[in-house]
């Protein structure tokens, strides 16, 4: 149903099962960056109110144009570090979507929630919509938290969650791609500064472990949010044949990534399925259209990417890094 227009010449549609969509009108097509600069505060207020916002009518067509809009809405985009899969830089501060098979879903997660200072805001621009599928779906992190079993939430709140990664040149992002340098000393300094245990491997690979909070309070509202990538980066989320292949080739302790309870205990397949099922029950989606822009509060909203039929060209920028918070219990990793 249309809601009250937050600014002249626009219409806000709010429907159950979908994120709000702001229709800008024809006047925005000729100067999308100028429109973004003029309406920045109103747009950001809508994101604060709803957790996410689709803006339709800007007619974004190329990465540089999208970058100009994104810079007006969130000055000072972040440089990505610790990516789990490669991206391409499309414009200053603007990246391609993560490389991931088109026929495979990318499960719900909060972008870079395993880093020491993850982004608070995501900005995505659709330069070419997929023929079918490919929505960036969303799920409210407070609703998900409330729907999970209290005893499971309590354990993750007390222990946090542990991400282990083994960087192989042939699987996902190499350590040089993830850390933005091939200087081992610089990588070691980064790991120490960001509370990451590390160990160099005989084959020139890198193994890391990092413990993070699973539940955080939203920086503005103070609401408790389920904020992590526990299910998304767990081995049980992989397709069974992929998991079996990786274990056969690299062994169970050298998977490219997996997650555990904060004290190191394995997370069972049943827990991963439960988390993903709760996400599915709270998912909202709006199919991409050419030229769309989406802003996502990265703490309040988890997001996913659904399978699609190419082409699909969605670029992303990250902004407003969160202040680092201590990992429960006190982190005692032995970086070496």
CSV table of C-alpha atoms in Angstrom, one decimal:
chain,number,residue,atom,x,y,z
A,1,UNK,CA,0.0,0.0,0.0
A,2,UNK,CA,1.3,3.5,-0.7
A,3,UNK,CA,2.5,5.3,2.4
A,4,UNK,CA,2.8,9.1,2.9
A,5,UNK,CA,5.4,10.5,0.5
A,6,UNK,CA,8.5,11.3,2.4
A,7,UNK,CA,9.5,14.0,-0.2
A,8,UNK,CA,7.8,15.8,-3.0
A,9,UNK,CA,7.4,13.8,-6.2
A,10,UNK,CA,7.9,10.4,-4.7
A,11,UNK,CA,5.7,7.5,-3.6
A,12,UNK,CA,6.6,5.0,-0.9
A,13,UNK,CA,5.1,1.5,-1.3
A,14,UNK,CA,5.0,-0.7,1.8
A,15,UNK,CA,3.7,-4.3,1.4
A,16,UNK,CA,3.9,-7.3,3.6
A,17,UNK,CA,6.6,-9.7,2.5
A,18,UNK,CA,8.6,-7.0,0.7
A,19,UNK,CA,11.0,-4.3,1.7
A,20,UNK,CA,9.7,-0.7,1.2
A,21,UNK,CA,10.1,0.7,-2.3
A,22,UNK,CA,10.5,4.4,-2.9
A,23,UNK,CA,9.5,5.5,-6.4
A,24,UNK,CA,11.4,8.7,-7.3
A,25,UNK,CA,9.5,9.8,-10.4
A,26,UNK,CA,10.9,10.8,-13.8
A,27,UNK,CA,12.6,13.9,-12.5
A,28,UNK,CA,15.4,11.8,-10.8
A,29,UNK,CA,16.5,10.0,-14.0
A,30,UNK,CA,18.5,12.8,-15.5
A,31,UNK,CA,20.6,13.5,-12.4
A,32,UNK,CA,20.7,10.6,-10.0
A,33,UNK,CA,23.7,11.8,-8.0
A,34,UNK,CA,22.1,15.2,-7.6
A,35,UNK,CA,18.8,13.6,-6.5
A,36,UNK,CA,20.8,11.5,-3.9
A,37,UNK,CA,22.6,14.6,-2.6
A,38,UNK,CA,19.3,16.6,-2.3
A,39,UNK,CA,17.4,13.8,-0.5
A,40,UNK,CA,20.1,12.1,1.5
A,41,UNK,CA,18.7,12.8,4.9
A,42,UNK,CA,15.1,11.7,4.0
A,43,UNK,CA,16.5,8.5,2.4
A,44,UNK,CA,18.6,7.7,5.4
A,45,UNK,CA,15.7,8.3,7.8
A,46,UNK,CA,13.7,5.8,5.8
A,47,UNK,CA,16.5,3.2,6.1
A,48,UNK,CA,16.6,3.9,9.9
A,49,UNK,CA,12.9,3.4,10.2
A,50,UNK,CA,12.5,0.3,8.0
A,51,UNK,CA,16.0,-1.3,8.1
A,52,UNK,CA,16.2,-1.3,4.3
A,53,UNK,CA,14.9,0.6,1.3
A,54,UNK,CA,14.7,0.0,-2.4
A,55,UNK,CA,14.9,3.2,-4.5
A,56,UNK,CA,13.3,2.8,-8.0
A,57,UNK,CA,13.5,5.3,-10.8
A,58,UNK,CA,17.2,6.5,-10.7
A,59,UNK,CA,17.9,4.5,-13.9
A,60,UNK,CA,21.4,3.6,-12.8
A,61,UNK,CA,23.3,2.1,-15.7
A,62,UNK,CA,27.0,2.0,-15.0
A,63,UNK,CA,29.3,1.6,-12.0
A,64,UNK,CA,30.7,5.1,-12.0
A,65,UNK,CA,27.3,6.6,-11.9
A,66,UNK,CA,26.2,4.3,-9.1
A,67,UNK,CA,29.4,5.2,-7.2
A,68,UNK,CA,28.6,8.9,-7.4
A,69,UNK,CA,25.1,8.2,-5.9
A,70,UNK,CA,26.5,5.9,-3.2
A,71,UNK,CA,29.1,8.5,-2.2
A,72,UNK,CA,26.4,11.1,-1.8
A,73,UNK,CA,24.3,8.8,0.4
A,74,UNK,CA,27.2,7.5,2.5
A,75,UNK,CA,30.4,9.5,2.2
A,76,UNK,CA,33.6,7.6,2.9
A,77,UNK,CA,33.0,4.0,1.6
A,78,UNK,CA,35.0,1.2,3.2
A,79,UNK,CA,37.8,-0.8,1.6
A,80,UNK,CA,36.9,-4.5,1.8
A,81,UNK,CA,39.2,-6.8,3.7
A,82,UNK,CA,38.9,-10.5,4.6
A,83,UNK,CA,36.6,-11.3,1.7
A,84,UNK,CA,35.7,-15.0,1.5
A,85,UNK,CA,35.5,-14.9,-2.3
A,86,UNK,CA,37.0,-12.5,-4.8
A,87,UNK,CA,35.4,-9.3,-6.0
A,88,UNK,CA,36.4,-6.8,-8.7
A,89,UNK,CA,36.7,-3.1,-8.1
A,90,UNK,CA,34.2,-1.5,-10.4
A,91,UNK,CA,34.7,2.2,-9.3
A,92,UNK,CA,36.3,3.8,-6.3
A,93,UNK,CA,34.7,2.1,-3.2
A,94,UNK,CA,32.4,0.1,-5.5
A,95,UNK,CA,32.8,-3.7,-5.9
A,96,UNK,CA,31.2,-6.4,-8.0
A,97,UNK,CA,29.0,-8.9,-6.3
A,98,UNK,CA,30.8,-11.8,-4.7
A,99,UNK,CA,31.7,-14.5,-7.2
A,100,UNK,CA,29.2,-17.3,-6.5
A,101,UNK,CA,27.6,-19.9,-8.9
A,102,UNK,CA,24.4,-18.5,-10.4
A,103,UNK,CA,22.5,-21.7,-9.7
A,104,UNK,CA,23.4,-21.8,-6.0
A,105,UNK,CA,21.8,-19.7,-3.3
A,106,UNK,CA,23.9,-17.5,-1.1
A,107,UNK,CA,22.3,-17.9,2.4
A,108,UNK,CA,21.3,-15.2,4.8
A,109,UNK,CA,24.2,-13.4,6.5
A,110,UNK,CA,25.4,-10.0,7.7
A,111,UNK,CA,28.1,-8.6,5.5
A,112,UNK,CA,31.6,-9.1,7.0
A,113,UNK,CA,30.2,-9.7,10.5
A,114,UNK,CA,33.3,-11.8,11.2
A,115,UNK,CA,35.6,-8.7,10.9
A,116,UNK,CA,36.6,-6.5,13.8
A,117,UNK,CA,34.8,-3.5,12.5
A,118,UNK,CA,32.1,-4.6,10.0
A,119,UNK,CA,30.1,-2.2,7.9
A,120,UNK,CA,27.0,-0.7,9.3
A,121,UNK,CA,25.5,0.1,5.9
A,122,UNK,CA,25.4,-1.7,2.6
A,123,UNK,CA,24.5,0.1,-0.7
A,124,UNK,CA,23.7,-2.1,-3.8
A,125,UNK,CA,22.9,-0.9,-7.3
A,126,UNK,CA,21.4,-3.1,-10.0
A,127,UNK,CA,22.9,-2.2,-13.3
A,128,UNK,CA,21.4,-5.2,-15.1
A,129,UNK,CA,18.6,-7.3,-13.6
A,130,UNK,CA,18.6,-11.1,-13.9
A,131,UNK,CA,16.1,-12.8,-16.3
A,132,UNK,CA,14.7,-14.7,-13.4
A,133,UNK,CA,15.4,-15.0,-9.7
A,134,UNK,CA,18.5,-13.3,-8.2
A,135,UNK,CA,16.7,-11.2,-5.5
A,136,UNK,CA,18.7,-9.8,-2.6
A,137,UNK,CA,16.3,-11.0,0.0
A,138,UNK,CA,16.3,-9.6,3.6
A,139,UNK,CA,15.5,-10.9,7.1
A,140,UNK,CA,15.0,-8.8,10.3
A,141,UNK,CA,17.7,-9.7,12.8
A,142,UNK,CA,15.7,-9.0,15.9
A,143,UNK,CA,12.8,-11.1,14.6
A,144,UNK,CA,15.2,-13.9,13.8
A,145,UNK,CA,16.8,-13.7,17.3
A,146,UNK,CA,13.3,-13.8,19.0
A,147,UNK,CA,12.4,-16.9,16.9
A,148,UNK,CA,15.5,-18.9,17.7
A,149,UNK,CA,15.5,-21.3,20.8
A,150,UNK,CA,16.5,-19.3,23.9
A,151,UNK,CA,19.0,-21.9,25.0
A,152,UNK,CA,20.8,-21.7,21.6
A,153,UNK,CA,20.9,-17.9,21.7
A,154,UNK,CA,22.2,-18.0,25.3
A,155,UNK,CA,25.0,-20.3,24.4
A,156,UNK,CA,26.1,-18.2,21.4
A,157,UNK,CA,25.7,-15.0,23.5
A,158,UNK,CA,27.9,-16.4,26.2
A,159,UNK,CA,30.6,-18.0,23.9
A,160,UNK,CA,30.4,-16.0,20.7
A,161,UNK,CA,31.1,-17.9,17.5
A,162,UNK,CA,34.4,-19.0,16.0
A,163,UNK,CA,35.3,-18.7,12.3
A,164,UNK,CA,38.2,-20.8,11.0
A,165,UNK,CA,39.6,-20.3,7.5
A,166,UNK,CA,42.3,-22.0,5.4
A,167,UNK,CA,43.3,-19.8,2.5
A,168,UNK,CA,44.1,-21.9,-0.6
A,169,UNK,CA,45.0,-20.2,-3.9
A,170,UNK,CA,42.6,-22.5,-5.8
A,171,UNK,CA,39.6,-22.1,-3.5
A,172,UNK,CA,37.8,-18.8,-2.8
A,173,UNK,CA,39.9,-15.7,-2.1
A,174,UNK,CA,43.6,-16.2,-1.6
A,175,UNK,CA,45.1,-14.6,1.5
A,176,UNK,CA,46.7,-11.9,-0.7
A,177,UNK,CA,43.3,-11.1,-2.2
A,178,UNK,CA,41.5,-11.2,1.1
A,179,UNK,CA,44.0,-8.9,2.9
A,180,UNK,CA,44.9,-6.7,0.0
A,181,UNK,CA,48.6,-7.5,0.1
A,182,UNK,CA,51.1,-10.2,-0.6
A,183,UNK,CA,53.4,-9.0,2.2
A,184,UNK,CA,53.3,-11.6,5.0
A,185,UNK,CA,54.5,-9.1,7.6
A,186,UNK,CA,51.6,-6.8,6.8
A,187,UNK,CA,49.1,-9.7,7.0
A,188,UNK,CA,50.5,-10.7,10.4
A,189,UNK,CA,50.2,-7.1,11.6
A,190,UNK,CA,46.6,-6.9,10.4
A,191,UNK,CA,45.7,-10.2,12.2
A,192,UNK,CA,47.2,-9.0,15.5
A,193,UNK,CA,45.4,-5.7,15.2
A,194,UNK,CA,42.1,-7.3,14.4
A,195,UNK,CA,42.2,-10.2,17.0
A,196,UNK,CA,42.8,-13.0,14.5
A,197,UNK,CA,44.9,-16.1,15.3
A,198,UNK,CA,47.1,-17.1,12.4
A,199,UNK,CA,49.4,-19.9,11.3
A,200,UNK,CA,51.3,-20.1,8.1
A,201,UNK,CA,51.2,-23.5,6.4
A,202,UNK,CA,54.0,-25.5,4.7
A,203,UNK,CA,52.3,-25.1,1.3
A,204,UNK,CA,52.4,-21.2,1.6
A,205,UNK,CA,48.7,-21.2,2.7
A,206,UNK,CA,47.4,-19.5,5.8
A,207,UNK,CA,45.1,-20.8,8.5
A,208,UNK,CA,43.2,-18.3,10.7
A,209,UNK,CA,40.8,-18.4,13.7
A,210,UNK,CA,38.7,-15.5,15.0
A,211,UNK,CA,36.0,-15.3,17.6
A,212,UNK,CA,33.2,-12.7,17.3
A,213,UNK,CA,30.0,-11.8,19.0
A,214,UNK,CA,26.8,-13.6,17.7
A,215,UNK,CA,24.4,-11.1,19.2
A,216,UNK,CA,24.9,-7.3,19.2
A,217,UNK,CA,22.9,-4.3,20.1
A,218,UNK,CA,21.9,-2.0,17.3
A,219,UNK,CA,24.0,1.2,17.5
A,220,UNK,CA,21.0,3.5,17.2
A,221,UNK,CA,18.0,1.6,18.6
A,222,UNK,CA,19.8,-0.5,21.1
A,223,UNK,CA,17.7,-3.6,20.0
A,224,UNK,CA,19.4,-7.0,20.3
A,225,UNK,CA,20.2,-8.4,16.9
A,226,UNK,CA,21.3,-11.8,15.6
A,227,UNK,CA,24.4,-10.6,13.8
A,228,UNK,CA,26.8,-13.2,12.4
A,229,UNK,CA,27.6,-15.6,9.6
A,230,UNK,CA,27.3,-18.8,11.7
A,231,UNK,CA,25.1,-20.7,9.2
A,232,UNK,CA,26.3,-19.1,6.0
A,233,UNK,CA,30.0,-20.0,6.5
A,234,UNK,CA,29.4,-23.4,8.1
A,235,UNK,CA,30.5,-26.5,6.3
A,236,UNK,CA,26.9,-27.9,6.5
A,237,UNK,CA,25.6,-25.1,4.4
A,238,UNK,CA,27.8,-26.3,1.5
A,239,UNK,CA,26.3,-28.7,-1.1
A,240,UNK,CA,27.0,-32.3,0.2
A,241,UNK,CA,29.1,-33.2,-2.8
A,242,UNK,CA,31.2,-30.0,-2.4
A,243,UNK,CA,31.7,-30.6,1.3
A,244,UNK,CA,32.7,-34.2,0.8
A,245,UNK,CA,35.2,-33.3,-2.0
A,246,UNK,CA,36.8,-30.6,0.1
A,247,UNK,CA,37.2,-32.9,3.1
A,248,UNK,CA,38.7,-35.6,0.8
A,249,UNK,CA,41.2,-33.2,-0.7
A,250,UNK,CA,42.1,-31.0,2.3
A,251,UNK,CA,40.9,-32.8,5.4
A,252,UNK,CA,38.3,-31.8,7.9
A,253,UNK,CA,40.6,-29.3,9.6
A,254,UNK,CA,41.7,-27.4,6.5
A,255,UNK,CA,38.3,-26.5,4.9
A,256,UNK,CA,38.3,-23.1,3.3
A,257,UNK,CA,35.9,-22.0,6.0
A,258,UNK,CA,33.7,-23.3,8.7
A,259,UNK,CA,32.2,-22.1,12.0
A,260,UNK,CA,32.1,-23.4,15.5
A,261,UNK,CA,30.7,-22.5,18.9
A,262,UNK,CA,32.9,-19.8,20.5
A,263,UNK,CA,34.8,-22.3,22.7
A,264,UNK,CA,35.6,-24.5,19.7
A,265,UNK,CA,32.9,-27.2,19.8
A,266,UNK,CA,31.5,-28.2,16.4
A,267,UNK,CA,28.2,-26.9,15.2
A,268,UNK,CA,25.9,-29.7,14.1
A,269,UNK,CA,24.0,-29.9,10.8
A,270,UNK,CA,20.8,-29.7,12.8
A,271,UNK,CA,21.7,-26.3,14.3
A,272,UNK,CA,22.6,-24.9,10.8
A,273,UNK,CA,19.4,-26.2,9.3
A,274,UNK,CA,17.4,-24.6,12.2
A,275,UNK,CA,19.0,-21.2,11.7
A,276,UNK,CA,18.4,-21.3,8.0
A,277,UNK,CA,14.8,-22.4,8.5
A,278,UNK,CA,14.2,-19.4,10.9
A,279,UNK,CA,15.7,-17.1,8.3
A,280,UNK,CA,13.4,-18.5,5.6
A,281,UNK,CA,10.3,-17.8,7.8
A,282,UNK,CA,11.3,-14.2,8.1
A,283,UNK,CA,12.5,-13.5,4.6
A,284,UNK,CA,11.1,-10.6,2.5
A,285,UNK,CA,12.1,-9.9,-1.1
A,286,UNK,CA,11.6,-7.5,-4.0
A,287,UNK,CA,12.8,-8.6,-7.5
A,288,UNK,CA,15.5,-6.4,-8.9
A,289,UNK,CA,14.7,-4.1,-11.8
A,290,UNK,CA,17.2,-2.4,-14.0
A,291,UNK,CA,18.5,0.8,-12.3
A,292,UNK,CA,17.3,-0.1,-8.8
A,293,UNK,CA,19.2,1.0,-5.7
A,294,UNK,CA,19.0,-0.7,-2.3
A,295,UNK,CA,20.2,0.5,1.1
A,296,UNK,CA,20.5,-2.1,3.9
A,297,UNK,CA,21.2,-1.5,7.6
A,298,UNK,CA,23.7,-4.3,7.9
A,299,UNK,CA,23.0,-4.8,11.6
A,300,UNK,CA,19.3,-4.8,11.6
A,301,UNK,CA,18.9,-6.8,8.3
A,302,UNK,CA,20.5,-10.0,7.1
A,303,UNK,CA,20.6,-10.5,3.4
A,304,UNK,CA,20.9,-13.3,0.9
A,305,UNK,CA,21.2,-13.8,-2.9
A,306,UNK,CA,18.8,-16.2,-4.5
A,307,UNK,CA,19.7,-18.3,-7.6
A,308,UNK,CA,19.2,-16.6,-10.9
A,309,UNK,CA,19.4,-16.9,-14.7
A,310,UNK,CA,22.1,-14.5,-16.0
A,311,UNK,CA,22.8,-11.8,-16.7
A,312,UNK,CA,22.8,-10.1,-13.3
A,313,UNK,CA,25.0,-7.1,-12.6
A,314,UNK,CA,24.7,-5.8,-9.0
A,315,UNK,CA,27.5,-3.6,-7.5
A,316,UNK,CA,28.0,-3.0,-3.8
A,317,UNK,CA,29.6,-0.5,-1.5
A,318,UNK,CA,30.1,-0.7,2.3
A,319,UNK,CA,30.1,2.2,4.7
A,320,UNK,CA,30.0,3.3,8.3
A,321,UNK,CA,32.1,0.7,10.1
A,322,UNK,CA,30.9,-0.3,13.5
A,323,UNK,CA,33.0,0.3,16.6
A,324,UNK,CA,34.8,-2.9,17.6
A,325,UNK,CA,33.4,-4.6,20.6
A,326,UNK,CA,35.1,-7.2,22.9
A,327,UNK,CA,34.6,-10.9,22.0
A,328,UNK,CA,32.9,-12.9,24.7
A,329,UNK,CA,34.7,-14.4,26.6
A,330,UNK,CA,37.9,-12.5,26.6
A,331,UNK,CA,39.9,-13.4,23.4
A,332,UNK,CA,43.0,-15.3,24.2
A,333,UNK,CA,44.3,-16.3,20.8
A,334,UNK,CA,48.0,-17.0,20.4
A,335,UNK,CA,48.9,-15.3,17.1
A,336,UNK,CA,52.1,-16.7,15.7
